[in-house]
Coordinates of C-alpha atoms and ligand atoms in Angstrom, one line a residue:
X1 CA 0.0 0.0 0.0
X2 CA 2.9 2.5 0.9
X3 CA 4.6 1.9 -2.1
X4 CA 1.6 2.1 -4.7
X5 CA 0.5 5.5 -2.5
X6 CA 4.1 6.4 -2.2
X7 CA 3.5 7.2 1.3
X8 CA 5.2 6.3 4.7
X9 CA 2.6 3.9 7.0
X10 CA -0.6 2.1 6.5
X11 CA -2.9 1.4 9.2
X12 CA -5.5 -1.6 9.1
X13 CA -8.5 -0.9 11.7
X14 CA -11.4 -4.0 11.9
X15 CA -14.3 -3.1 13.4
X16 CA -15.5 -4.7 16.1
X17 CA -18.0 -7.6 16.5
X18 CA -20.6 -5.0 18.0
X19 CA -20.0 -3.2 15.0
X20 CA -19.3 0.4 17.8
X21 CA -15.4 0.0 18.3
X22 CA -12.6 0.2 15.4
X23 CA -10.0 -1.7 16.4
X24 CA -6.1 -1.5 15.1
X25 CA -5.5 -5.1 13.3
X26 CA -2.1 -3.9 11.5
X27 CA -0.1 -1.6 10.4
X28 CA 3.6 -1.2 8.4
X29 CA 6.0 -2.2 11.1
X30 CA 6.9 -1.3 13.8
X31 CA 3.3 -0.6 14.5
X32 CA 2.1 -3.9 13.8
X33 CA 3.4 -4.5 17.1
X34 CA 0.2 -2.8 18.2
X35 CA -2.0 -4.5 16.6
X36 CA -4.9 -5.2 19.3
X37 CA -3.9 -2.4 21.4
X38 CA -5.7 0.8 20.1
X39 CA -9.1 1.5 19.9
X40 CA -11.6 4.0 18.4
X41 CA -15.1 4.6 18.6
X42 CA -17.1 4.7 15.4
X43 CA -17.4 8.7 15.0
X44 CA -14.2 8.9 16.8
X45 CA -11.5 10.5 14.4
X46 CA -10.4 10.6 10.8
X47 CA -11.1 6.7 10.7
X48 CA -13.8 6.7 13.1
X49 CA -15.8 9.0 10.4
X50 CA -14.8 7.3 7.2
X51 CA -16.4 4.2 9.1
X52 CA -19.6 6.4 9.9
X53 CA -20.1 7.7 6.8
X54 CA -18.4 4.8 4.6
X55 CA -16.6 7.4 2.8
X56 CA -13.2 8.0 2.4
X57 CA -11.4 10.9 3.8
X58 CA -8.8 12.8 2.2
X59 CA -6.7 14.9 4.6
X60 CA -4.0 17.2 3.7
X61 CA -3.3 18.9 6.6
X62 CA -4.2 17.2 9.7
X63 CA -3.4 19.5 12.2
X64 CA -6.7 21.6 10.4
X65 CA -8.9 18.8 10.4
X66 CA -11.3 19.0 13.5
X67 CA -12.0 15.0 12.7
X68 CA -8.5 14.2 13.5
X69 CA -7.6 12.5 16.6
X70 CA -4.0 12.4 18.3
X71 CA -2.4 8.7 19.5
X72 CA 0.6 9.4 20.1
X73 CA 1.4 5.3 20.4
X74 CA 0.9 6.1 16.7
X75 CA 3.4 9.1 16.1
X76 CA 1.0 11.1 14.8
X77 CA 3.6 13.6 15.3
X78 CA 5.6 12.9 12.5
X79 CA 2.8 12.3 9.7
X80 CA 1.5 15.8 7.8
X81 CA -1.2 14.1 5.5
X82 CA -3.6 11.1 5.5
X83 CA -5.8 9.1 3.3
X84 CA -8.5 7.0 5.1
X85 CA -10.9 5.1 3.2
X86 CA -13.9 2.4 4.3
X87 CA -12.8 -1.6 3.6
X88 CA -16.7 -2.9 2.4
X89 CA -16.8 -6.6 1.4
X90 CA -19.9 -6.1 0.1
X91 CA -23.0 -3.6 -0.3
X92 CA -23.5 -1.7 2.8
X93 CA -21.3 -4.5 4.9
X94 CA -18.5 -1.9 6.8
X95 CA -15.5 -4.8 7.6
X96 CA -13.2 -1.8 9.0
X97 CA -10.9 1.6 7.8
X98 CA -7.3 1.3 5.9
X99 CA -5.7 4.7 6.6
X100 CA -1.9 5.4 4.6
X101 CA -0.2 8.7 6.1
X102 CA 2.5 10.2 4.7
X103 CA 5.4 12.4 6.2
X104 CA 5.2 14.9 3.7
X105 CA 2.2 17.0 3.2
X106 CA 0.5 16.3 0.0
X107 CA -3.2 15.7 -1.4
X108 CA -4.0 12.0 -2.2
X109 CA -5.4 12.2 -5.8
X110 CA -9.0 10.8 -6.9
X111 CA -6.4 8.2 -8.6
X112 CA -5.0 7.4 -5.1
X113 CA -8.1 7.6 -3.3
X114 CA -9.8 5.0 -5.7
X115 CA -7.1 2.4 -5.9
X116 CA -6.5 2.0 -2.4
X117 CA -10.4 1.6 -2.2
X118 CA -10.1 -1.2 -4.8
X119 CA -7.4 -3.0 -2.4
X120 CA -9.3 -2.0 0.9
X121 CA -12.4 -3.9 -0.5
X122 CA -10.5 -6.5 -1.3
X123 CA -8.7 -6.9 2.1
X124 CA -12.5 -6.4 3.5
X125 CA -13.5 -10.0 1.7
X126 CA -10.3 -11.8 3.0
X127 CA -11.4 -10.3 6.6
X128 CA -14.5 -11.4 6.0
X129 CA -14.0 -14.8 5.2
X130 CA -11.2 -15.4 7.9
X131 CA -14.1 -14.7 10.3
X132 CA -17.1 -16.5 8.5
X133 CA -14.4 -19.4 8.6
X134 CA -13.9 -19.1 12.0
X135 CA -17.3 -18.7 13.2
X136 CA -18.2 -21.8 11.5
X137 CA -15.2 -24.1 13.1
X138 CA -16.6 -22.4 16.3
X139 CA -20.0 -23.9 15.3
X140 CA -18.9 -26.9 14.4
X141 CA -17.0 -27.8 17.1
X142 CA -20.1 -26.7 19.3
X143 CA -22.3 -29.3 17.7
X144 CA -19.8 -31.6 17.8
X145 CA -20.3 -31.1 21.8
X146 CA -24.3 -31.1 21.9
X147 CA -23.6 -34.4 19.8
X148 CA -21.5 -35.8 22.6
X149 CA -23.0 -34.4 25.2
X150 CA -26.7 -36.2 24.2
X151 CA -25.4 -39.5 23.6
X152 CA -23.4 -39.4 26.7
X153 CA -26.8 -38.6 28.5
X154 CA -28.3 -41.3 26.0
X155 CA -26.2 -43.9 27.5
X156 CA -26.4 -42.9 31.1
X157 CA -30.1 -42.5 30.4
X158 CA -29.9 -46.7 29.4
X159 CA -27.7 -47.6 32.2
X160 CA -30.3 -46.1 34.6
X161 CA -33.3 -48.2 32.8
X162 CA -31.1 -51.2 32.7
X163 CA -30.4 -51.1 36.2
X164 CA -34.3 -49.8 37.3
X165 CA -35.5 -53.4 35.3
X166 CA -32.8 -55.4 36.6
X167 CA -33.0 -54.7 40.1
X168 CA -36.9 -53.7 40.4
X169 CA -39.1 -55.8 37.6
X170 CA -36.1 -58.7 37.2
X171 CA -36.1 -59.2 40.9
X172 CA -40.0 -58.9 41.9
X173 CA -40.5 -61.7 38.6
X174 CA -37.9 -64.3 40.2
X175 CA -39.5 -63.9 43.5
X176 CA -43.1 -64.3 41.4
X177 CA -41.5 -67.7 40.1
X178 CA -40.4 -68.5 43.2
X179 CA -43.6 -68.3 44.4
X180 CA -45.5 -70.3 42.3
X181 CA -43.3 -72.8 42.4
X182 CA -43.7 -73.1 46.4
X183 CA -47.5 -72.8 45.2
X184 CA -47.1 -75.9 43.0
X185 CA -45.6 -77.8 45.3
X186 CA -48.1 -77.8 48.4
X187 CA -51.2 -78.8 46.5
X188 CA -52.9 -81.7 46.8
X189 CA -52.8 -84.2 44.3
X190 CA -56.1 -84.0 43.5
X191 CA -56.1 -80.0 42.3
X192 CA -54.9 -81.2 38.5
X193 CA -56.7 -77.8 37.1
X194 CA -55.0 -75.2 39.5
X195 CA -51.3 -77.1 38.8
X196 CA -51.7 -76.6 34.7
X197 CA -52.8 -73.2 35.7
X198 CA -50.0 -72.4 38.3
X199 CA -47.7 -74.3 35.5
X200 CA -48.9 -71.9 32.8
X201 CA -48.3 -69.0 35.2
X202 CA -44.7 -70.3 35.7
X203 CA -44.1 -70.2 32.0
X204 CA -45.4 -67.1 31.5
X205 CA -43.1 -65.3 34.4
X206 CA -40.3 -67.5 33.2
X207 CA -40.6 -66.3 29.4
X208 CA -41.4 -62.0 31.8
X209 CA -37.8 -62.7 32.9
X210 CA -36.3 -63.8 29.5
X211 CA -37.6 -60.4 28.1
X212 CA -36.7 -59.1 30.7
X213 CA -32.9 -59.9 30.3
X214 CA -32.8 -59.5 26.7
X215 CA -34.0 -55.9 27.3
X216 CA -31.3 -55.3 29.9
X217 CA -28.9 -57.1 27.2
X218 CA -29.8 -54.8 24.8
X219 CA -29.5 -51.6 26.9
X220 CA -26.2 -52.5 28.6
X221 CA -23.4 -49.6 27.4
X222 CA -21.5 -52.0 24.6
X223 CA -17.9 -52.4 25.4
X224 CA -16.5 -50.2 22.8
X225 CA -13.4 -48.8 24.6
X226 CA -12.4 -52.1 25.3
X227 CA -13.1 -53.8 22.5
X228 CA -13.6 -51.3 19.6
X229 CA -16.2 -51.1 17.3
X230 CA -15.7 -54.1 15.0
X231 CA -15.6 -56.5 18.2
X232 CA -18.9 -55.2 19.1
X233 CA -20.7 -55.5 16.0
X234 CA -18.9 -59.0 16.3
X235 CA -20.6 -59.3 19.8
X236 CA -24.3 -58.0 18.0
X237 CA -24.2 -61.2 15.5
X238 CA -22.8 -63.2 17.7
X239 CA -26.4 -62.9 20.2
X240 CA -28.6 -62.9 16.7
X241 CA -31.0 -66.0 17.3
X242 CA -30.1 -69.9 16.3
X243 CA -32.7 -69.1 12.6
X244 CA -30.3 -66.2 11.5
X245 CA -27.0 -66.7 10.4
X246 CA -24.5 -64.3 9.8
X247 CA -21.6 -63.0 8.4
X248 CA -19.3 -60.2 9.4
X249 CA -16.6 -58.3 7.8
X250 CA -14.7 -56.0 9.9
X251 CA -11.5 -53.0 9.1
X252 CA -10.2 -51.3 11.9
X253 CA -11.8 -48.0 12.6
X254 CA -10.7 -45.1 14.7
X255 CA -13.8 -42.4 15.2
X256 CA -14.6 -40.6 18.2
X257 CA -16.0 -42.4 21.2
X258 CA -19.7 -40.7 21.2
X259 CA -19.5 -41.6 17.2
X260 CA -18.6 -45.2 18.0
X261 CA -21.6 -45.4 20.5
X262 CA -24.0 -43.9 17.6
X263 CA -23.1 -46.7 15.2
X264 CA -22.5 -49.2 17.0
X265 CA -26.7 -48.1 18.5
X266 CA -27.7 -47.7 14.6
X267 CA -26.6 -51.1 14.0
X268 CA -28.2 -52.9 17.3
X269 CA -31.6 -51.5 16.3
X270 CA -30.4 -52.2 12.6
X271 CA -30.4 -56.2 13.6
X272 CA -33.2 -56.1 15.9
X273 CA -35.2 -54.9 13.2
X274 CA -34.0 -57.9 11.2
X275 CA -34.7 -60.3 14.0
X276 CA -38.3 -58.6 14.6
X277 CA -39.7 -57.8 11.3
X278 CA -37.4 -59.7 8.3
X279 CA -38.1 -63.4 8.2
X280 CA -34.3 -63.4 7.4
X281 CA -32.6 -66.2 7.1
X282 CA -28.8 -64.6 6.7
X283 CA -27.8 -61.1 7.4
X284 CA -24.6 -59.8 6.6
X285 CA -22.2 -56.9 8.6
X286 CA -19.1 -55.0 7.4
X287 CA -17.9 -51.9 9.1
X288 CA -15.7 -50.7 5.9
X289 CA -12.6 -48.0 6.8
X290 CA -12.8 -45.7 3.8
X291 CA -10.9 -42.7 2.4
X292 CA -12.5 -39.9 4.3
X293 CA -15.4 -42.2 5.7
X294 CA -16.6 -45.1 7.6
X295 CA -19.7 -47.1 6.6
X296 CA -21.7 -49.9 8.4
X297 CA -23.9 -52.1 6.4
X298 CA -26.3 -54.7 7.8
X299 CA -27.8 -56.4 4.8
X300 CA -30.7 -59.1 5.6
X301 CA -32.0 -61.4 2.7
X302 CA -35.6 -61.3 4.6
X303 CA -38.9 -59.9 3.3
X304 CA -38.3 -56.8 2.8
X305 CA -40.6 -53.1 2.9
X306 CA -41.3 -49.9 2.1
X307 CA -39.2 -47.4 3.7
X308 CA -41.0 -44.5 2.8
X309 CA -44.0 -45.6 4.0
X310 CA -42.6 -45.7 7.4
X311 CA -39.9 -43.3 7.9
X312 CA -40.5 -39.3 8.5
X313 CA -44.2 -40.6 8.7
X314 CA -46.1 -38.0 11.2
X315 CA -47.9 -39.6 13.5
X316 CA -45.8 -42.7 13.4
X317 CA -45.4 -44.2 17.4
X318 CA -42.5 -46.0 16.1
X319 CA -38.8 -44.5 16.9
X320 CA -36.3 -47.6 15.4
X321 CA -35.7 -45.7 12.3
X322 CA -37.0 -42.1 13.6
X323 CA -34.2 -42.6 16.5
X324 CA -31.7 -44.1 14.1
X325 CA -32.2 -40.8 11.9
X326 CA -31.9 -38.5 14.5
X327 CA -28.4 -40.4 15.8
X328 CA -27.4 -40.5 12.6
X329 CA -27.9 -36.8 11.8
X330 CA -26.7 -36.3 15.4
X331 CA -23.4 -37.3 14.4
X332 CA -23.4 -36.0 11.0
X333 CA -23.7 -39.9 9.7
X334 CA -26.0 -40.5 6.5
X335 CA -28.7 -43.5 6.6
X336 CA -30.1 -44.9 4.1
X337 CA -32.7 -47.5 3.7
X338 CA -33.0 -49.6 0.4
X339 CA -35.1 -52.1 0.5
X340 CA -38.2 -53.7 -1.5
X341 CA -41.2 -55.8 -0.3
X342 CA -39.9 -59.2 -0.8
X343 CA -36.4 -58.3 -1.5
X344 CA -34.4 -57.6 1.5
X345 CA -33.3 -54.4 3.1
X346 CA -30.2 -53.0 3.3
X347 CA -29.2 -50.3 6.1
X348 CA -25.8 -48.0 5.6
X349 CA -24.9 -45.7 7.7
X350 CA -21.6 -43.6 6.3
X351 CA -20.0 -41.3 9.0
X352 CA -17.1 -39.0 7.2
X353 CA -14.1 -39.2 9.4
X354 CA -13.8 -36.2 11.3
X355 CA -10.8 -33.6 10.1
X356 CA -11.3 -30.3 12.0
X357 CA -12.1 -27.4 9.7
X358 CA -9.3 -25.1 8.8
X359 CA -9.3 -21.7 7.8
Ligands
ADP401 N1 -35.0 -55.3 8.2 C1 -36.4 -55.1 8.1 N2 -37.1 -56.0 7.4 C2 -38.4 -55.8 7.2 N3 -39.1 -54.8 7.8 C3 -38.5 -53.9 8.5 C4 -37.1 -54.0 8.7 N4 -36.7 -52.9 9.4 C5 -37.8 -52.2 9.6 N5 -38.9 -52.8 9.1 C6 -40.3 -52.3 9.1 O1 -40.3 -50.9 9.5 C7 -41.1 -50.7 10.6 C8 -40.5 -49.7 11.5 O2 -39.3 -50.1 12.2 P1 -38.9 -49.4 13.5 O3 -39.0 -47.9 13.3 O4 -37.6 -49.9 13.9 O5 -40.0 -49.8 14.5 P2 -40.3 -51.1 15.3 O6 -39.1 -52.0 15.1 O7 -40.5 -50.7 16.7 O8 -41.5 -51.7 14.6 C9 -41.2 -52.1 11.2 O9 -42.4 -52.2 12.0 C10 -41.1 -53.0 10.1 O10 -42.4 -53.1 9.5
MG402 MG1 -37.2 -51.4 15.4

C-alpha cells in the first residue's frame, strides 16, 4: 500500500464484533506490534468517520482537520497528511478503515483515493471470510459437543433403565416364580386344574424374565473402549437367534468415542429390526474404513418393505428408524434404507471421518 501510495505507514483498523469499536489489526512495522492495542469509537477521528459515513477521507493537513484525533502510540507527530478510506466486502457491509499517512504533506489524488479503495475492498473479503471461517469451526466444534453431550446422557439415560429393570421388575418376577413354584408344590394331588394353571403361570413369568434380560442385554453400554467397534458389531451377530446366520466383515476403525456409540446403537436397532420384522434367514455386517469415511452395512435377505411408508411418517409411534435418523444426523452420519417388499433391506450408515475445519 505505501509503495503504490508512495507514502510512509498504513494502518489496518477491523471493526468490532458490536459493529461500535474500530480496532487496530495492522499496520507497516513497527506498529504492527500494536495490533490489538488501540481503539476507536465509530465517529471517533479521521477513521472513526470514514467508518460512519463509509466514505473516504482525504486529509492534507491534519493539524486543520477538526475530525483528527492524536495517539501518540501512533506518532501522529511525525505524519502531515492522510488518506482513510472504508474496507466494504460487500454492499452496505462496513468490515473496517485502511488509513496510509504520509510524512510529507501532500493531497492523495481521486487516482490514489480509488485504488486504495479497490485494495481496501478487497482486504475487506479476506477479513470477511477469515471470520465467516472461524465462526463456523466455532460452530462446528459446538455441535460436535451437543452431539456428545446427548449421547453421553443417551447412554447414562440406558444404564439407569437397565439397572431400574434389573434390580426392580427382574427381581420382583424371580420372586413371582419363586412363588408359584412353592404354590405348585403344596397342592394336593387332586387340584390337576390349579397345577396346569400355576404351570402356565410359571411359564409365562419365566418367558417375563427372558424379556426381561434381553431388554437389559440390549440396553447394557457396549464395550467399545475395550473392545472397539468391529468386536462389538462382532458381539451384535454373535447374540442374533439360532434361525439367522451371519456374516461379518470388519477394518479397523478409529472415530470418536460418542460416534462409535452412535453406530454401533444404529446397527443394534439395525439387527433387531432384522430379527423382529425380516423373516431373514442370513444377514450380513461389514464396518468398511474408507478414504475420508466409515460405513456400516447390515444387509438381511428377509422380506423386505417400504421405507417411505414408514420413515419421516407424522404420527408414526415407532422410533427404530426415527431414533436411528436422529443419531445418525446427530453425528453428522448419513442412513439410508434400500429395501423392496420381498427383496431384503439393506441399512448403511456412512460417517465422514472427522478432520477439523481449517481456515
Ligand atoms: N429389516 C427389516 N425388514 C423388514 N421390515 C423392516 C425392517 N426394518 C424395519 N422394518 C419395518 O419398518 C417398521 C418400523 O421399524 P422401526 O421404526 O424400527 O419400529 P419397530 O421396530 O418398533 O416396529 C417395522 O415395523 C417394520 O415393518
Ligand atoms: Mg425397530
Amino acid at each position: 500500500m505505501i509503495e503504490v501510495t508512495a507514502a510512509d505507514v498504513c494502518f489496518v483498523h477491523v471493526l468490532d464484533e458490536t459493529g461500535r469499536r474500530l480496532v487496530l489489526a495492522g499496520g507497516t512495522p513497527p506498529f504492527d506490534e500494536l495490533a490489538g492495542t488501540i481503539e476507536l469509537a465509530v465517529g471517533e477521528g479521521v477513521a472513526g468517520w470514514v467508518a460512519l459515513h463509509g466514505e473516504p477521507a482525504v486529509v492534507e493537513d491534519k493539524w486543520n482537520d477538526p475530525r483528527y484525533r492524536y495517539f501518540p502510540e501512533l506518532r501522529g507527530e511525525n505524519y502531515a497528511s492522510l488518506l482513510s478510506v472504508p474496507m466494504i466486502s460487500r454492499p452496505g457491509h462496513l468490515v473496517g478503515v485502511l488509513n496510509v499517512h504520509s510524512e510529507s504533506r501532500r493531497h492523495f489524488s481521486p487516482d490514489k483515493v480509488s485504488l486504495v479503495g479497490h485494495v481496501a475492498n478487497l482486504m475487506a473479503g479476506a477479513v470477511e471470510n477469515a471470520r465467516l471461517y472461524t465462526r463456523l469451526a466455532e460452530r462446528e466444534e459446538a455441535v460436535e459437543r451437543f452431539a456428545q453431550h446427548t449421547l453421553e446422557l443417551q447412554e447414562a439415560e440406558r444404564q439407569r433403565l437397565a439397572a431400574e429393570i434389573h434390580d426392580g421388575i427382574s427381581q420382583r418376577i424371580v420372586s413371582l416364580h419363586y412363588h408359584l413354584c412353592a404354590a405348585a408344590e403344596t397342592l394336593p394331588p387332586e387340584s390337576a386344574q390349579v397345577a396346569t394353571q400355576i404351570s402356565a403361570a410359571r411359564d409365562l413369568a419365566a418367558a417375563a424374565l427372558d424379556e426381561a434380560r434381553s431388554a437389559i442385554g440390549g440396553l447394557r453400554p457396549p464395550l467399545l473402549d475395550d473392545l472397539g467397534l468391529g468386536a462389538c458389531l462382532r458381539g451384535l451377530a454373535r447374540d442374533l437367534p439360532p434361525g439367522i446366520s451371519s456374516d461379518v466383515e470388519v477394518d479397523t476403525s478409529d472415530l470418536d468415542a460418542h460416534v462409535e456409540t452412535a453406530i454401533y446403537r444404529m446397527a443394534q436397532e439395525a439387527l433387531q429390526n432384522v430379527v423382529k420384522h425380516a423373516k431373514a434367514s442370513h444377514v450380513r455386517i461389514e464396518l468398511r474404513s474408507l478414504p475420508h469415511v466409515v460405513q456400516v452395512l447390515v444387509v438381511d435377505d428377509g422380506v423386505g418393505f417400504a421405507p417411505e411408508a414408514v420413515v419421516g411418517q407424522p404420527g408414526g409411534t415407532r422410533y427404530g428408524l426415527t431414533g436411528m435418523q436422529a443419531r445418525a444426523d446427530l453425528v453428522g452420519a448419513e442412513l439410508r434404507l434400500d429395501s423392496t417388499p420381498g427383496k431384503g433391506t439393506r441399512v448403511s450408515i456412512t460417517v465422514p471421518v472427522s478432520e477439523p475445519l481449517r481456515p
